[in-house]
mmCIF file with all atom_site columns, C-alpha atoms in Angstrom:
data_model
loop_
_atom_site.group_PDB
_atom_site.id
_atom_site.type_symbol
_atom_site.label_atom_id
_atom_site.label_alt_id
_atom_site.label_comp_id
_atom_site.label_asym_id
_atom_site.label_entity_id
_atom_site.label_seq_id
_atom_site.pdbx_PDB_ins_code
_atom_site.Cartn_x
_atom_site.Cartn_y
_atom_site.Cartn_z
_atom_site.occupancy
_atom_site.B_iso_or_equiv
_atom_site.pdbx_formal_charge
_atom_site.auth_seq_id
_atom_site.auth_comp_id
_atom_site.auth_asym_id
_atom_site.auth_atom_id
_atom_site.pdbx_PDB_model_num
ATOM 1   C CA . UNK A 1 1   ? -21.011 -20.365 -12.682 1.00 0.00 ? 1   UNK A CA 1
ATOM 2   C CA . UNK A 1 2   ? -23.945 -20.657 -10.333 1.00 0.00 ? 2   UNK A CA 1
ATOM 3   C CA . UNK A 1 3   ? -24.137 -17.645 -8.090  1.00 0.00 ? 3   UNK A CA 1
ATOM 4   C CA . UNK A 1 4   ? -26.192 -15.080 -6.258  1.00 0.00 ? 4   UNK A CA 1
ATOM 5   C CA . UNK A 1 5   ? -25.622 -11.493 -7.293  1.00 0.00 ? 5   UNK A CA 1
ATOM 6   C CA . UNK A 1 6   ? -26.371 -8.384  -5.331  1.00 0.00 ? 6   UNK A CA 1
ATOM 7   C CA . UNK A 1 7   ? -25.169 -5.676  -7.704  1.00 0.00 ? 7   UNK A CA 1
ATOM 8   C CA . UNK A 1 8   ? -25.267 -2.828  -5.210  1.00 0.00 ? 8   UNK A CA 1
ATOM 9   C CA . UNK A 1 9   ? -22.560 -2.955  -2.556  1.00 0.00 ? 9   UNK A CA 1
ATOM 10  C CA . UNK A 1 10  ? -23.715 0.221   -0.843  1.00 0.00 ? 10  UNK A CA 1
ATOM 11  C CA . UNK A 1 11  ? -26.967 2.183   -1.079  1.00 0.00 ? 11  UNK A CA 1
ATOM 12  C CA . UNK A 1 12  ? -27.836 5.453   0.631   1.00 0.00 ? 12  UNK A CA 1
ATOM 13  C CA . UNK A 1 13  ? -31.417 6.634   0.981   1.00 0.00 ? 13  UNK A CA 1
ATOM 14  C CA . UNK A 1 14  ? -33.166 9.327   2.941   1.00 0.00 ? 14  UNK A CA 1
ATOM 15  C CA . UNK A 1 15  ? -35.481 8.413   5.772   1.00 0.00 ? 15  UNK A CA 1
ATOM 16  C CA . UNK A 1 16  ? -39.002 8.050   4.438   1.00 0.00 ? 16  UNK A CA 1
ATOM 17  C CA . UNK A 1 17  ? -37.864 7.233   0.921   1.00 0.00 ? 17  UNK A CA 1
ATOM 18  C CA . UNK A 1 18  ? -38.670 3.967   -0.796  1.00 0.00 ? 18  UNK A CA 1
ATOM 19  C CA . UNK A 1 19  ? -36.102 1.215   -1.101  1.00 0.00 ? 19  UNK A CA 1
ATOM 20  C CA . UNK A 1 20  ? -35.403 -1.587  -3.517  1.00 0.00 ? 20  UNK A CA 1
ATOM 21  C CA . UNK A 1 21  ? -32.470 -3.951  -3.104  1.00 0.00 ? 21  UNK A CA 1
ATOM 22  C CA . UNK A 1 22  ? -31.693 -6.149  -6.050  1.00 0.00 ? 22  UNK A CA 1
ATOM 23  C CA . UNK A 1 23  ? -30.894 -9.844  -6.077  1.00 0.00 ? 23  UNK A CA 1
ATOM 24  C CA . UNK A 1 24  ? -30.376 -12.140 -9.052  1.00 0.00 ? 24  UNK A CA 1
ATOM 25  C CA . UNK A 1 25  ? -29.495 -15.811 -9.050  1.00 0.00 ? 25  UNK A CA 1
ATOM 26  C CA . UNK A 1 26  ? -28.231 -18.123 -11.734 1.00 0.00 ? 26  UNK A CA 1
ATOM 27  C CA . UNK A 1 27  ? -29.655 -21.507 -10.743 1.00 0.00 ? 27  UNK A CA 1
ATOM 28  C CA . UNK A 1 28  ? -31.769 -23.400 -13.239 1.00 0.00 ? 28  UNK A CA 1
ATOM 29  C CA . UNK A 1 29  ? -34.560 -24.714 -11.084 1.00 0.00 ? 29  UNK A CA 1
ATOM 30  C CA . UNK A 1 30  ? -36.592 -22.531 -8.764  1.00 0.00 ? 30  UNK A CA 1
ATOM 31  C CA . UNK A 1 31  ? -34.623 -22.468 -5.570  1.00 0.00 ? 31  UNK A CA 1
ATOM 32  C CA . UNK A 1 32  ? -35.752 -21.435 -2.162  1.00 0.00 ? 32  UNK A CA 1
ATOM 33  C CA . UNK A 1 33  ? -35.045 -17.725 -1.688  1.00 0.00 ? 33  UNK A CA 1
ATOM 34  C CA . UNK A 1 34  ? -34.326 -15.699 1.420   1.00 0.00 ? 34  UNK A CA 1
ATOM 35  C CA . UNK A 1 35  ? -33.443 -12.222 2.567   1.00 0.00 ? 35  UNK A CA 1
ATOM 36  C CA . UNK A 1 36  ? -31.497 -11.769 5.793   1.00 0.00 ? 36  UNK A CA 1
ATOM 37  C CA . UNK A 1 37  ? -30.490 -8.575  7.561   1.00 0.00 ? 37  UNK A CA 1
ATOM 38  C CA . UNK A 1 38  ? -27.529 -7.954  9.816   1.00 0.00 ? 38  UNK A CA 1
ATOM 39  C CA . UNK A 1 39  ? -27.746 -4.875  11.988  1.00 0.00 ? 39  UNK A CA 1
ATOM 40  C CA . UNK A 1 40  ? -24.557 -3.559  13.601  1.00 0.00 ? 40  UNK A CA 1
ATOM 41  C CA . UNK A 1 41  ? -23.401 -5.917  16.338  1.00 0.00 ? 41  UNK A CA 1
ATOM 42  C CA . UNK A 1 42  ? -26.177 -8.395  15.615  1.00 0.00 ? 42  UNK A CA 1
ATOM 43  C CA . UNK A 1 43  ? -26.486 -11.736 13.933  1.00 0.00 ? 43  UNK A CA 1
ATOM 44  C CA . UNK A 1 44  ? -28.310 -12.533 10.724  1.00 0.00 ? 44  UNK A CA 1
ATOM 45  C CA . UNK A 1 45  ? -32.049 -12.150 11.042  1.00 0.00 ? 45  UNK A CA 1
ATOM 46  C CA . UNK A 1 46  ? -34.491 -13.623 8.544   1.00 0.00 ? 46  UNK A CA 1
ATOM 47  C CA . UNK A 1 47  ? -36.634 -10.957 6.874   1.00 0.00 ? 47  UNK A CA 1
ATOM 48  C CA . UNK A 1 48  ? -38.636 -13.179 4.544   1.00 0.00 ? 48  UNK A CA 1
ATOM 49  C CA . UNK A 1 49  ? -38.540 -16.301 2.427   1.00 0.00 ? 49  UNK A CA 1
ATOM 50  C CA . UNK A 1 50  ? -40.018 -17.729 -0.753  1.00 0.00 ? 50  UNK A CA 1
ATOM 51  C CA . UNK A 1 51  ? -40.562 -21.428 -1.291  1.00 0.00 ? 51  UNK A CA 1
ATOM 52  C CA . UNK A 1 52  ? -43.502 -21.539 -3.704  1.00 0.00 ? 52  UNK A CA 1
ATOM 53  C CA . UNK A 1 53  ? -46.916 -20.016 -4.379  1.00 0.00 ? 53  UNK A CA 1
ATOM 54  C CA . UNK A 1 54  ? -47.656 -16.300 -4.370  1.00 0.00 ? 54  UNK A CA 1
ATOM 55  C CA . UNK A 1 55  ? -44.648 -14.553 -5.849  1.00 0.00 ? 55  UNK A CA 1
ATOM 56  C CA . UNK A 1 56  ? -45.051 -11.495 -3.628  1.00 0.00 ? 56  UNK A CA 1
ATOM 57  C CA . UNK A 1 57  ? -44.034 -12.316 -0.091  1.00 0.00 ? 57  UNK A CA 1
ATOM 58  C CA . UNK A 1 58  ? -44.381 -10.208 2.999   1.00 0.00 ? 58  UNK A CA 1
ATOM 59  C CA . UNK A 1 59  ? -41.785 -10.168 5.722   1.00 0.00 ? 59  UNK A CA 1
ATOM 60  C CA . UNK A 1 60  ? -41.054 -8.547  9.009   1.00 0.00 ? 60  UNK A CA 1
ATOM 61  C CA . UNK A 1 61  ? -40.365 -4.840  9.573   1.00 0.00 ? 61  UNK A CA 1
ATOM 62  C CA . UNK A 1 62  ? -42.540 -3.836  6.605   1.00 0.00 ? 62  UNK A CA 1
ATOM 63  C CA . UNK A 1 63  ? -40.391 -5.490  3.954   1.00 0.00 ? 63  UNK A CA 1
ATOM 64  C CA . UNK A 1 64  ? -41.641 -7.406  0.943   1.00 0.00 ? 64  UNK A CA 1
ATOM 65  C CA . UNK A 1 65  ? -39.973 -9.203  -1.927  1.00 0.00 ? 65  UNK A CA 1
ATOM 66  C CA . UNK A 1 66  ? -41.140 -10.307 -5.340  1.00 0.00 ? 66  UNK A CA 1
ATOM 67  C CA . UNK A 1 67  ? -39.969 -13.447 -7.095  1.00 0.00 ? 67  UNK A CA 1
ATOM 68  C CA . UNK A 1 68  ? -39.751 -13.047 -10.864 1.00 0.00 ? 68  UNK A CA 1
ATOM 69  C CA . UNK A 1 69  ? -38.911 -16.342 -12.522 1.00 0.00 ? 69  UNK A CA 1
ATOM 70  C CA . UNK A 1 70  ? -38.348 -14.816 -15.965 1.00 0.00 ? 70  UNK A CA 1
ATOM 71  C CA . UNK A 1 71  ? -35.726 -12.481 -14.561 1.00 0.00 ? 71  UNK A CA 1
ATOM 72  C CA . UNK A 1 72  ? -34.281 -14.877 -11.966 1.00 0.00 ? 72  UNK A CA 1
ATOM 73  C CA . UNK A 1 73  ? -34.725 -12.091 -9.460  1.00 0.00 ? 73  UNK A CA 1
ATOM 74  C CA . UNK A 1 74  ? -35.916 -11.723 -5.901  1.00 0.00 ? 74  UNK A CA 1
ATOM 75  C CA . UNK A 1 75  ? -35.778 -8.011  -5.123  1.00 0.00 ? 75  UNK A CA 1
ATOM 76  C CA . UNK A 1 76  ? -36.454 -6.658  -1.660  1.00 0.00 ? 76  UNK A CA 1
ATOM 77  C CA . UNK A 1 77  ? -38.605 -3.572  -1.218  1.00 0.00 ? 77  UNK A CA 1
ATOM 78  C CA . UNK A 1 78  ? -39.848 -1.241  1.466   1.00 0.00 ? 78  UNK A CA 1
ATOM 79  C CA . UNK A 1 79  ? -42.126 1.723   0.759   1.00 0.00 ? 79  UNK A CA 1
ATOM 80  C CA . UNK A 1 80  ? -40.761 3.993   3.490   1.00 0.00 ? 80  UNK A CA 1
ATOM 81  C CA . UNK A 1 81  ? -37.381 3.484   5.102   1.00 0.00 ? 81  UNK A CA 1
ATOM 82  C CA . UNK A 1 82  ? -36.758 4.163   8.791   1.00 0.00 ? 82  UNK A CA 1
ATOM 83  C CA . UNK A 1 83  ? -33.410 5.114   10.295  1.00 0.00 ? 83  UNK A CA 1
ATOM 84  C CA . UNK A 1 84  ? -33.381 1.768   12.116  1.00 0.00 ? 84  UNK A CA 1
ATOM 85  C CA . UNK A 1 85  ? -33.276 -0.034  8.759   1.00 0.00 ? 85  UNK A CA 1
ATOM 86  C CA . UNK A 1 86  ? -29.623 0.914   8.356   1.00 0.00 ? 86  UNK A CA 1
ATOM 87  C CA . UNK A 1 87  ? -27.911 -2.466  8.162   1.00 0.00 ? 87  UNK A CA 1
ATOM 88  C CA . UNK A 1 88  ? -26.421 -4.942  5.744   1.00 0.00 ? 88  UNK A CA 1
ATOM 89  C CA . UNK A 1 89  ? -28.834 -7.025  3.695   1.00 0.00 ? 89  UNK A CA 1
ATOM 90  C CA . UNK A 1 90  ? -28.092 -10.442 2.294   1.00 0.00 ? 90  UNK A CA 1
ATOM 91  C CA . UNK A 1 91  ? -29.925 -12.348 -0.374  1.00 0.00 ? 91  UNK A CA 1
ATOM 92  C CA . UNK A 1 92  ? -29.538 -16.107 0.003   1.00 0.00 ? 92  UNK A CA 1
ATOM 93  C CA . UNK A 1 93  ? -30.528 -19.083 -2.083  1.00 0.00 ? 93  UNK A CA 1
ATOM 94  C CA . UNK A 1 94  ? -31.050 -22.746 -1.292  1.00 0.00 ? 94  UNK A CA 1
ATOM 95  C CA . UNK A 1 95  ? -30.309 -24.055 -4.800  1.00 0.00 ? 95  UNK A CA 1
ATOM 96  C CA . UNK A 1 96  ? -31.824 -27.485 -4.259  1.00 0.00 ? 96  UNK A CA 1
ATOM 97  C CA . UNK A 1 97  ? -34.932 -26.207 -2.579  1.00 0.00 ? 97  UNK A CA 1
ATOM 98  C CA . UNK A 1 98  ? -34.844 -27.996 0.710   1.00 0.00 ? 98  UNK A CA 1
ATOM 99  C CA . UNK A 1 99  ? -31.187 -28.876 1.113   1.00 0.00 ? 99  UNK A CA 1
ATOM 100 C CA . UNK A 1 100 ? -30.951 -25.945 3.531   1.00 0.00 ? 100 UNK A CA 1
ATOM 101 C CA . UNK A 1 101 ? -27.403 -25.235 2.389   1.00 0.00 ? 101 UNK A CA 1
ATOM 102 C CA . UNK A 1 102 ? -27.446 -21.545 1.565   1.00 0.00 ? 102 UNK A CA 1
ATOM 103 C CA . UNK A 1 103 ? -25.526 -19.602 -1.061  1.00 0.00 ? 103 UNK A CA 1
ATOM 104 C CA . UNK A 1 104 ? -25.277 -15.924 -0.240  1.00 0.00 ? 104 UNK A CA 1
ATOM 105 C CA . UNK A 1 105 ? -24.810 -12.763 -2.226  1.00 0.00 ? 105 UNK A CA 1
ATOM 106 C CA . UNK A 1 106 ? -22.081 -10.376 -1.157  1.00 0.00 ? 106 UNK A CA 1
ATOM 107 C CA . UNK A 1 107 ? -24.506 -8.163  0.703   1.00 0.00 ? 107 UNK A CA 1
ATOM 108 C CA . UNK A 1 108 ? -25.783 -4.618  0.294   1.00 0.00 ? 108 UNK A CA 1
ATOM 109 C CA . UNK A 1 109 ? -24.988 -2.098  2.994   1.00 0.00 ? 109 UNK A CA 1
ATOM 110 C CA . UNK A 1 110 ? -27.806 0.388   3.523   1.00 0.00 ? 110 UNK A CA 1
ATOM 111 C CA . UNK A 1 111 ? -27.180 3.845   4.928   1.00 0.00 ? 111 UNK A CA 1
ATOM 112 C CA . UNK A 1 112 ? -30.192 5.951   5.914   1.00 0.00 ? 112 UNK A CA 1
ATOM 113 C CA . UNK A 1 113 ? -29.825 9.720   5.992   1.00 0.00 ? 113 UNK A CA 1
ATOM 114 C CA . UNK A 1 114 ? -32.039 11.746  8.327   1.00 0.00 ? 114 UNK A CA 1
ATOM 115 C CA . UNK B 2 1   ? -37.169 -19.779 23.141  1.00 0.00 ? 1   UNK B CA 1
ATOM 116 C CA . UNK B 2 2   ? -33.415 -19.157 23.114  1.00 0.00 ? 2   UNK B CA 1
ATOM 117 C CA . UNK B 2 3   ? -31.846 -18.521 19.731  1.00 0.00 ? 3   UNK B CA 1
ATOM 118 C CA . UNK B 2 4   ? -28.580 -19.768 18.317  1.00 0.00 ? 4   UNK B CA 1
ATOM 119 C CA . UNK B 2 5   ? -25.749 -18.788 20.620  1.00 0.00 ? 5   UNK B CA 1
ATOM 120 C CA . UNK B 2 6   ? -22.113 -18.459 19.640  1.00 0.00 ? 6   UNK B CA 1
ATOM 121 C CA . UNK B 2 7   ? -19.087 -18.040 21.862  1.00 0.00 ? 7   UNK B CA 1
ATOM 122 C CA . UNK B 2 8   ? -16.877 -16.092 21.931  1.00 0.00 ? 8   UNK B CA 1
ATOM 123 C CA . UNK B 2 9   ? -18.189 -13.034 20.116  1.00 0.00 ? 9   UNK B CA 1
ATOM 124 C CA . UNK B 2 10  ? -14.648 -11.902 19.360  1.00 0.00 ? 10  UNK B CA 1
ATOM 125 C CA . UNK B 2 11  ? -11.285 -13.634 19.379  1.00 0.00 ? 11  UNK B CA 1
ATOM 126 C CA . UNK B 2 12  ? -7.862  -12.249 18.581  1.00 0.00 ? 12  UNK B CA 1
ATOM 127 C CA . UNK B 2 13  ? -5.075  -14.800 18.333  1.00 0.00 ? 13  UNK B CA 1
ATOM 128 C CA . UNK B 2 14  ? -1.592  -14.975 16.934  1.00 0.00 ? 14  UNK B CA 1
ATOM 129 C CA . UNK B 2 15  ? -0.706  -16.909 13.835  1.00 0.00 ? 15  UNK B CA 1
ATOM 130 C CA . UNK B 2 16  ? 0.059   -20.489 14.743  1.00 0.00 ? 16  UNK B CA 1
ATOM 131 C CA . UNK B 2 17  ? -2.170  -20.585 17.794  1.00 0.00 ? 17  UNK B CA 1
ATOM 132 C CA . UNK B 2 18  ? -5.312  -22.648 18.213  1.00 0.00 ? 18  UNK B CA 1
ATOM 133 C CA . UNK B 2 19  ? -8.824  -21.301 18.580  1.00 0.00 ? 19  UNK B CA 1
ATOM 134 C CA . UNK B 2 20  ? -12.063 -23.102 19.312  1.00 0.00 ? 20  UNK B CA 1
ATOM 135 C CA . UNK B 2 21  ? -15.405 -21.591 18.447  1.00 0.00 ? 21  UNK B CA 1
ATOM 136 C CA . UNK B 2 22  ? -18.599 -22.874 19.993  1.00 0.00 ? 22  UNK B CA 1
ATOM 137 C CA . UNK B 2 23  ? -22.170 -22.900 18.768  1.00 0.00 ? 23  UNK B CA 1
ATOM 138 C CA . UNK B 2 24  ? -25.292 -23.819 20.712  1.00 0.00 ? 24  UNK B CA 1
ATOM 139 C CA . UNK B 2 25  ? -28.180 -24.348 18.302  1.00 0.00 ? 25  UNK B CA 1
ATOM 140 C CA . UNK B 2 26  ? -31.832 -23.892 19.049  1.00 0.00 ? 26  UNK B CA 1
ATOM 141 C CA . UNK B 2 27  ? -32.971 -26.740 21.240  1.00 0.00 ? 27  UNK B CA 1
ATOM 142 C CA . UNK B 2 28  ? -34.401 -29.600 19.186  1.00 0.00 ? 28  UNK B CA 1
ATOM 143 C CA . UNK B 2 29  ? -32.816 -28.532 15.912  1.00 0.00 ? 29  UNK B CA 1
ATOM 144 C CA . UNK B 2 30  ? -31.081 -31.515 14.359  1.00 0.00 ? 30  UNK B CA 1
ATOM 145 C CA . UNK B 2 31  ? -29.426 -29.560 11.570  1.00 0.00 ? 31  UNK B CA 1
ATOM 146 C CA . UNK B 2 32  ? -26.463 -27.322 12.366  1.00 0.00 ? 32  UNK B CA 1
ATOM 147 C CA . UNK B 2 33  ? -24.409 -25.327 9.875   1.00 0.00 ? 33  UNK B CA 1
ATOM 148 C CA . UNK B 2 34  ? -21.191 -23.373 9.966   1.00 0.00 ? 34  UNK B CA 1
ATOM 149 C CA . UNK B 2 35  ? -20.576 -20.491 7.586   1.00 0.00 ? 35  UNK B CA 1
ATOM 150 C CA . UNK B 2 36  ? -17.756 -17.998 7.267   1.00 0.00 ? 36  UNK B CA 1
ATOM 151 C CA . UNK B 2 37  ? -17.467 -14.497 5.914   1.00 0.00 ? 37  UNK B CA 1
ATOM 152 C CA . UNK B 2 38  ? -14.011 -13.321 5.031   1.00 0.00 ? 38  UNK B CA 1
ATOM 153 C CA . UNK B 2 39  ? -13.742 -9.529  4.823   1.00 0.00 ? 39  UNK B CA 1
ATOM 154 C CA . UNK B 2 40  ? -15.131 -8.181  1.595   1.00 0.00 ? 40  UNK B CA 1
ATOM 155 C CA . UNK B 2 41  ? -16.425 -11.525 0.452   1.00 0.00 ? 41  UNK B CA 1
ATOM 156 C CA . UNK B 2 42  ? -19.726 -13.330 0.638   1.00 0.00 ? 42  UNK B CA 1
ATOM 157 C CA . UNK B 2 43  ? -20.825 -15.607 3.449   1.00 0.00 ? 43  UNK B CA 1
ATOM 158 C CA . UNK B 2 44  ? -19.763 -19.130 2.508   1.00 0.00 ? 44  UNK B CA 1
ATOM 159 C CA . UNK B 2 45  ? -20.903 -22.526 3.664   1.00 0.00 ? 45  UNK B CA 1
ATOM 160 C CA . UNK B 2 46  ? -18.377 -24.593 5.623   1.00 0.00 ? 46  UNK B CA 1
ATOM 161 C CA . UNK B 2 47  ? -20.217 -27.689 6.801   1.00 0.00 ? 47  UNK B CA 1
ATOM 162 C CA . UNK B 2 48  ? -23.485 -29.258 7.868   1.00 0.00 ? 48  UNK B CA 1
ATOM 163 C CA . UNK B 2 49  ? -24.262 -31.594 10.756  1.00 0.00 ? 49  UNK B CA 1
ATOM 164 C CA . UNK B 2 50  ? -27.352 -33.722 11.108  1.00 0.00 ? 50  UNK B CA 1
ATOM 165 C CA . UNK B 2 51  ? -27.400 -34.530 14.766  1.00 0.00 ? 51  UNK B CA 1
ATOM 166 C CA . UNK B 2 52  ? -23.843 -35.685 15.481  1.00 0.00 ? 52  UNK B CA 1
ATOM 167 C CA . UNK B 2 53  ? -23.014 -36.752 11.917  1.00 0.00 ? 53  UNK B CA 1
ATOM 168 C CA . UNK B 2 54  ? -21.271 -34.641 9.295   1.00 0.00 ? 54  UNK B CA 1
ATOM 169 C CA . UNK B 2 55  ? -23.656 -34.504 6.365   1.00 0.00 ? 55  UNK B CA 1
ATOM 170 C CA . UNK B 2 56  ? -21.617 -32.230 4.141   1.00 0.00 ? 56  UNK B CA 1
ATOM 171 C CA . UNK B 2 57  ? -18.180 -30.780 4.813   1.00 0.00 ? 57  UNK B CA 1
ATOM 172 C CA . UNK B 2 58  ? -17.451 -29.704 1.277   1.00 0.00 ? 58  UNK B CA 1
ATOM 173 C CA . UNK B 2 59  ? -16.876 -26.092 2.291   1.00 0.00 ? 59  UNK B CA 1
ATOM 174 C CA . UNK B 2 60  ? -14.139 -26.712 4.848   1.00 0.00 ? 60  UNK B CA 1
ATOM 175 C CA . UNK B 2 61  ? -11.049 -24.857 3.589   1.00 0.00 ? 61  UNK B CA 1
ATOM 176 C CA . UNK B 2 62  ? -8.389  -27.360 4.664   1.00 0.00 ? 62  UNK B CA 1
ATOM 177 C CA . UNK B 2 63  ? -7.437  -29.863 7.344   1.00 0.00 ? 63  UNK B CA 1
ATOM 178 C CA . UNK B 2 64  ? -6.560  -27.147 9.833   1.00 0.00 ? 64  UNK B CA 1
ATOM 179 C CA . UNK B 2 65  ? -10.290 -26.876 10.491  1.00 0.00 ? 65  UNK B CA 1
ATOM 180 C CA . UNK B 2 66  ? -11.988 -29.504 12.630  1.00 0.00 ? 66  UNK B CA 1
ATOM 181 C CA . UNK B 2 67  ? -15.663 -29.444 13.501  1.00 0.00 ? 67  UNK B CA 1
ATOM 182 C CA . UNK B 2 68  ? -17.369 -31.664 16.039  1.00 0.00 ? 68  UNK B CA 1
ATOM 183 C CA . UNK B 2 69  ? -20.846 -32.076 17.399  1.00 0.00 ? 69  UNK B CA 1
ATOM 184 C CA . UNK B 2 70  ? -20.663 -34.617 20.168  1.00 0.00 ? 70  UNK B CA 1
ATOM 185 C CA . UNK B 2 71  ? -24.054 -35.822 21.328  1.00 0.00 ? 71  UNK B CA 1
ATOM 186 C CA . UNK B 2 72  ? -25.818 -33.885 18.619  1.00 0.00 ? 72  UNK B CA 1
ATOM 187 C CA . UNK B 2 73  ? -26.199 -30.753 20.708  1.00 0.00 ? 73  UNK B CA 1
ATOM 188 C CA . UNK B 2 74  ? -23.610 -27.995 20.644  1.00 0.00 ? 74  UNK B CA 1
ATOM 189 C CA . UNK B 2 75  ? -20.840 -27.856 18.061  1.00 0.00 ? 75  UNK B CA 1
ATOM 190 C CA . UNK B 2 76  ? -17.261 -26.687 18.105  1.00 0.00 ? 76  UNK B CA 1
ATOM 191 C CA . UNK B 2 77  ? -15.074 -25.501 15.270  1.00 0.00 ? 77  UNK B CA 1
ATOM 192 C CA . UNK B 2 78  ? -11.370 -25.661 15.946  1.00 0.00 ? 78  UNK B CA 1
ATOM 193 C CA . UNK B 2 79  ? -8.734  -23.956 13.863  1.00 0.00 ? 79  UNK B CA 1
ATOM 194 C CA . UNK B 2 80  ? -5.242  -25.354 14.434  1.00 0.00 ? 80  UNK B CA 1
ATOM 195 C CA . UNK B 2 81  ? -2.866  -23.789 13.650  1.00 0.00 ? 81  UNK B CA 1
ATOM 196 C CA . UNK B 2 82  ? -4.500  -20.519 12.702  1.00 0.00 ? 82  UNK B CA 1
ATOM 197 C CA . UNK B 2 83  ? -3.270  -18.584 9.677   1.00 0.00 ? 83  UNK B CA 1
ATOM 198 C CA . UNK B 2 84  ? -3.831  -14.942 8.750   1.00 0.00 ? 84  UNK B CA 1
ATOM 199 C CA . UNK B 2 85  ? -6.315  -15.866 6.024   1.00 0.00 ? 85  UNK B CA 1
ATOM 200 C CA . UNK B 2 86  ? -8.555  -17.538 8.591   1.00 0.00 ? 86  UNK B CA 1
ATOM 201 C CA . UNK B 2 87  ? -9.653  -14.123 9.864   1.00 0.00 ? 87  UNK B CA 1
ATOM 202 C CA . UNK B 2 88  ? -13.313 -13.430 9.362   1.00 0.00 ? 88  UNK B CA 1
ATOM 203 C CA . UNK B 2 89  ? -16.707 -13.840 10.932  1.00 0.00 ? 89  UNK B CA 1
ATOM 204 C CA . UNK B 2 90  ? -17.839 -17.378 11.607  1.00 0.00 ? 90  UNK B CA 1
ATOM 205 C CA . UNK B 2 91  ? -21.582 -17.914 11.706  1.00 0.00 ? 91  UNK B CA 1
ATOM 206 C CA . UNK B 2 92  ? -23.491 -20.865 13.014  1.00 0.00 ? 92  UNK B CA 1
ATOM 207 C CA . UNK B 2 93  ? -27.059 -21.650 12.020  1.00 0.00 ? 93  UNK B CA 1
ATOM 208 C CA . UNK B 2 94  ? -29.594 -24.297 12.908  1.00 0.00 ? 94  UNK B CA 1
ATOM 209 C CA . UNK B 2 95  ? -32.790 -25.448 11.235  1.00 0.00 ? 95  UNK B CA 1
ATOM 210 C CA . UNK B 2 96  ? -35.777 -27.376 12.430  1.00 0.00 ? 96  UNK B CA 1
ATOM 211 C CA . UNK B 2 97  ? -38.491 -28.983 10.330  1.00 0.00 ? 97  UNK B CA 1
ATOM 212 C CA . UNK B 2 98  ? -39.507 -25.779 8.541   1.00 0.00 ? 98  UNK B CA 1
ATOM 213 C CA . UNK B 2 99  ? -36.244 -25.538 6.641   1.00 0.00 ? 99  UNK B CA 1
ATOM 214 C CA . UNK B 2 100 ? -35.498 -22.007 7.719   1.00 0.00 ? 100 UNK B CA 1
ATOM 215 C CA . UNK B 2 101 ? -32.044 -21.273 9.056   1.00 0.00 ? 101 UNK B CA 1
ATOM 216 C CA . UNK B 2 102 ? -31.708 -19.294 12.268  1.00 0.00 ? 102 UNK B CA 1
ATOM 217 C CA . UNK B 2 103 ? -28.309 -17.716 12.688  1.00 0.00 ? 103 UNK B CA 1
ATOM 218 C CA . UNK B 2 104 ? -26.221 -16.806 15.672  1.00 0.00 ? 104 UNK B CA 1
ATOM 219 C CA . UNK B 2 105 ? -24.547 -13.440 16.090  1.00 0.00 ? 105 UNK B CA 1
ATOM 220 C CA . UNK B 2 106 ? -21.264 -14.771 14.773  1.00 0.00 ? 106 UNK B CA 1
ATOM 221 C CA . UNK B 2 107 ? -17.724 -14.974 16.109  1.00 0.00 ? 107 UNK B CA 1
ATOM 222 C CA . UNK B 2 108 ? -15.297 -12.415 14.745  1.00 0.00 ? 108 UNK B CA 1
ATOM 223 C CA . UNK B 2 109 ? -11.897 -14.083 14.509  1.00 0.00 ? 109 UNK B CA 1
ATOM 224 C CA . UNK B 2 110 ? -8.798  -11.987 13.960  1.00 0.00 ? 110 UNK B CA 1
ATOM 225 C CA . UNK B 2 111 ? -5.473  -13.718 13.395  1.00 0.00 ? 111 UNK B CA 1
ATOM 226 C CA . UNK B 2 112 ? -2.474  -11.425 13.781  1.00 0.00 ? 112 UNK B CA 1
#
């Protein structure tokens, strides 16, 4: 079945450590790809998006993500995590690339230890 | 520019009662979406408005859910009568021409 998979439900890292959150999708064509973050008590905020072109995309708050077509992946990375990055992260896919109807992964909750 | 606003932020109702959720999209955004996250599950699409018309309501769970967008501005999502399994967080999003969805803070609905 077509889906978006975030294999890690919960990740804990120390402040200052690097971070990689995984996302895989199972749609045939190249969809539009997004990462959203939900901080406690807040709504979903867009971190970055990929539509086409350069496969390494930069987002807000120092995040980046790399689209790898061969692996159907769109992993989110940050070289040095800050305590304020503690939140839940969602990978989302627009399977038809422009339909704007998003399919989400189950989310990865990030805990940051001091 | 104001973002997507949802009201109320929390609602606790008894089974069988009616609840109406409201979403005010970003001004000028023709496309409005409702999503829902049931506890422990992924965020799932409910429906899509283009202006005042329902473009896609394939995600609506059943006929106890009624969404409207009169005048193509704000939208309401009514649940009548509410059941326990309707508990979750309901998100609204709107998109402009860039195709990027901006989300509200969500309404946490608890049916007891």
